[in-house]
Short mmCIF file of C-alpha atoms in Angstrom, two decimals:
data_model
loop_
_atom_site.label_atom_id
_atom_site.label_comp_id
_atom_site.label_asym_id
_atom_site.label_seq_id
_atom_site.Cartn_x
_atom_site.Cartn_y
_atom_site.Cartn_z
CA ARG A 102 0.84 7.37 -13.41
CA TYR A 103 0.41 4.04 -11.61
CA ALA A 104 4.15 3.63 -11.10
CA LEU A 105 4.26 6.91 -9.16
CA GLU A 106 1.40 5.79 -6.90
CA ILE A 107 3.07 2.43 -6.21
CA PHE A 108 6.37 4.21 -5.53
CA ARG A 109 4.62 6.55 -3.08
CA LEU A 110 3.09 3.59 -1.23
CA HIS A 111 6.45 1.87 -0.90
CA VAL A 112 8.21 5.00 0.32
CA GLY A 113 5.54 5.13 3.02
CA PHE A 114 6.09 1.46 3.91
CA VAL A 115 9.84 1.99 4.30
CA SER A 116 9.44 5.23 6.29
CA ARG A 117 7.02 3.52 8.71
CA ASN A 118 8.86 0.16 8.69
CA GLU A 119 5.56 -1.44 7.71
CA LEU A 120 4.86 -4.45 5.53
CA ALA A 121 2.34 -4.15 2.70
CA ARG A 122 0.35 -6.96 4.36
CA GLU A 123 0.16 -4.95 7.61
CA TRP A 124 -1.02 -1.89 5.67
CA LYS A 125 -3.60 -3.93 3.76
CA ASN A 126 -4.93 -5.39 7.04
CA ASP A 127 -5.01 -1.96 8.77
CA GLU A 128 -2.77 -3.29 11.57
CA TYR A 129 -1.53 0.10 12.78
CA TYR A 130 -4.35 2.43 11.76
CA VAL A 131 -6.92 4.08 13.99
CA VAL A 132 -9.90 6.40 13.81
CA TYR A 133 -10.79 8.77 16.60
CA ASP A 134 -14.16 8.71 18.31
CA GLU A 135 -15.88 12.04 17.73
CA GLU A 136 -17.22 12.29 21.30
CA SER A 137 -14.42 10.92 23.46
CA GLY A 138 -11.45 11.45 21.14
CA GLU A 139 -10.33 7.91 21.94
CA ALA A 140 -8.38 6.02 19.25
CA MET A 141 -10.18 2.94 17.93
CA PRO A 142 -8.31 0.36 15.83
CA VAL A 143 -9.61 0.38 12.25
CA LYS A 144 -9.59 -3.41 12.07
CA ASP A 145 -12.11 -3.54 14.96
CA LEU A 146 -14.77 -1.45 13.18
CA ASP A 147 -17.87 -3.10 11.79
CA GLY A 148 -18.44 -2.98 8.03
CA ASP A 149 -20.63 0.13 7.92
CA GLU A 150 -18.36 2.11 10.26
CA TYR A 151 -15.30 1.02 8.30
CA ASN A 152 -16.82 2.16 4.99
CA GLU A 153 -17.96 5.47 6.47
CA HIS A 154 -14.50 6.29 7.84
CA PHE A 155 -12.77 4.99 4.71
CA ASP A 156 -14.89 7.22 2.48
CA ALA A 157 -14.14 10.20 4.75
CA ASN A 158 -10.39 9.40 4.67
CA ASN A 159 -10.29 9.25 8.50
CA PHE A 160 -7.73 6.45 8.92
CA GLU A 161 -4.58 7.62 10.70
CA TYR A 162 -1.35 5.72 11.16
CA ASP A 163 -0.47 5.18 14.84
CA GLY A 164 3.25 4.48 15.14
CA SER A 165 2.89 3.47 18.79
CA ARG A 166 1.07 0.33 17.61
CA ASN A 167 3.95 -0.70 15.34
CA PRO A 168 6.78 -2.26 17.40
CA TRP A 169 9.21 -1.93 14.46
CA ASP A 170 8.71 1.78 13.76
CA ARG A 171 11.71 3.78 15.00
CA GLY A 172 10.86 7.02 13.21
CA TRP A 173 11.22 7.72 9.51
CA GLN A 174 14.90 8.68 9.63
CA SER A 175 16.00 5.53 11.48
CA ASN A 176 13.69 3.34 9.39
CA CYS A 177 15.02 4.72 6.10
CA PHE A 178 18.65 4.51 7.22
CA ALA A 179 18.19 0.89 8.34
CA PHE A 180 16.44 -0.06 5.09
CA TRP A 181 18.92 1.56 2.72
CA CYS A 182 22.22 1.27 4.63
CA ASN A 183 22.18 -1.96 6.67
CA PRO A 184 23.50 -5.01 4.79
CA ARG A 185 21.10 -7.91 4.38
CA TRP A 186 23.80 -10.51 3.70
CA PRO A 187 27.17 -11.53 5.18
CA ALA A 188 30.16 -9.38 4.27
CA GLY A 189 31.85 -12.19 2.29
CA GLN A 190 28.85 -12.99 0.08
CA ARG A 191 29.30 -11.77 -3.47
CA GLY A 192 25.93 -12.71 -4.97
CA ASP A 193 27.11 -16.05 -6.37
CA PHE A 194 24.79 -19.03 -6.23
#
């Protein structure tokens, strides 16, 4: 049960090219003002507003705030298919 939830979180991180720390700190999440419709960064809300919107599940990811997000297809391809080590490295220490 918990493994599935953790897996779901990490699939989201990869698809958004987002670090867990950035997600935890609400770096790229917004709520929309009910009157003006303007996006407000979640991390700028005061405690009561934050709790109210959190309880109402109003936080929305805003990809335009994440300079590394290139869309889920590009993000997933880069994560799974780009090498992270030189071609000659074989894993030896």
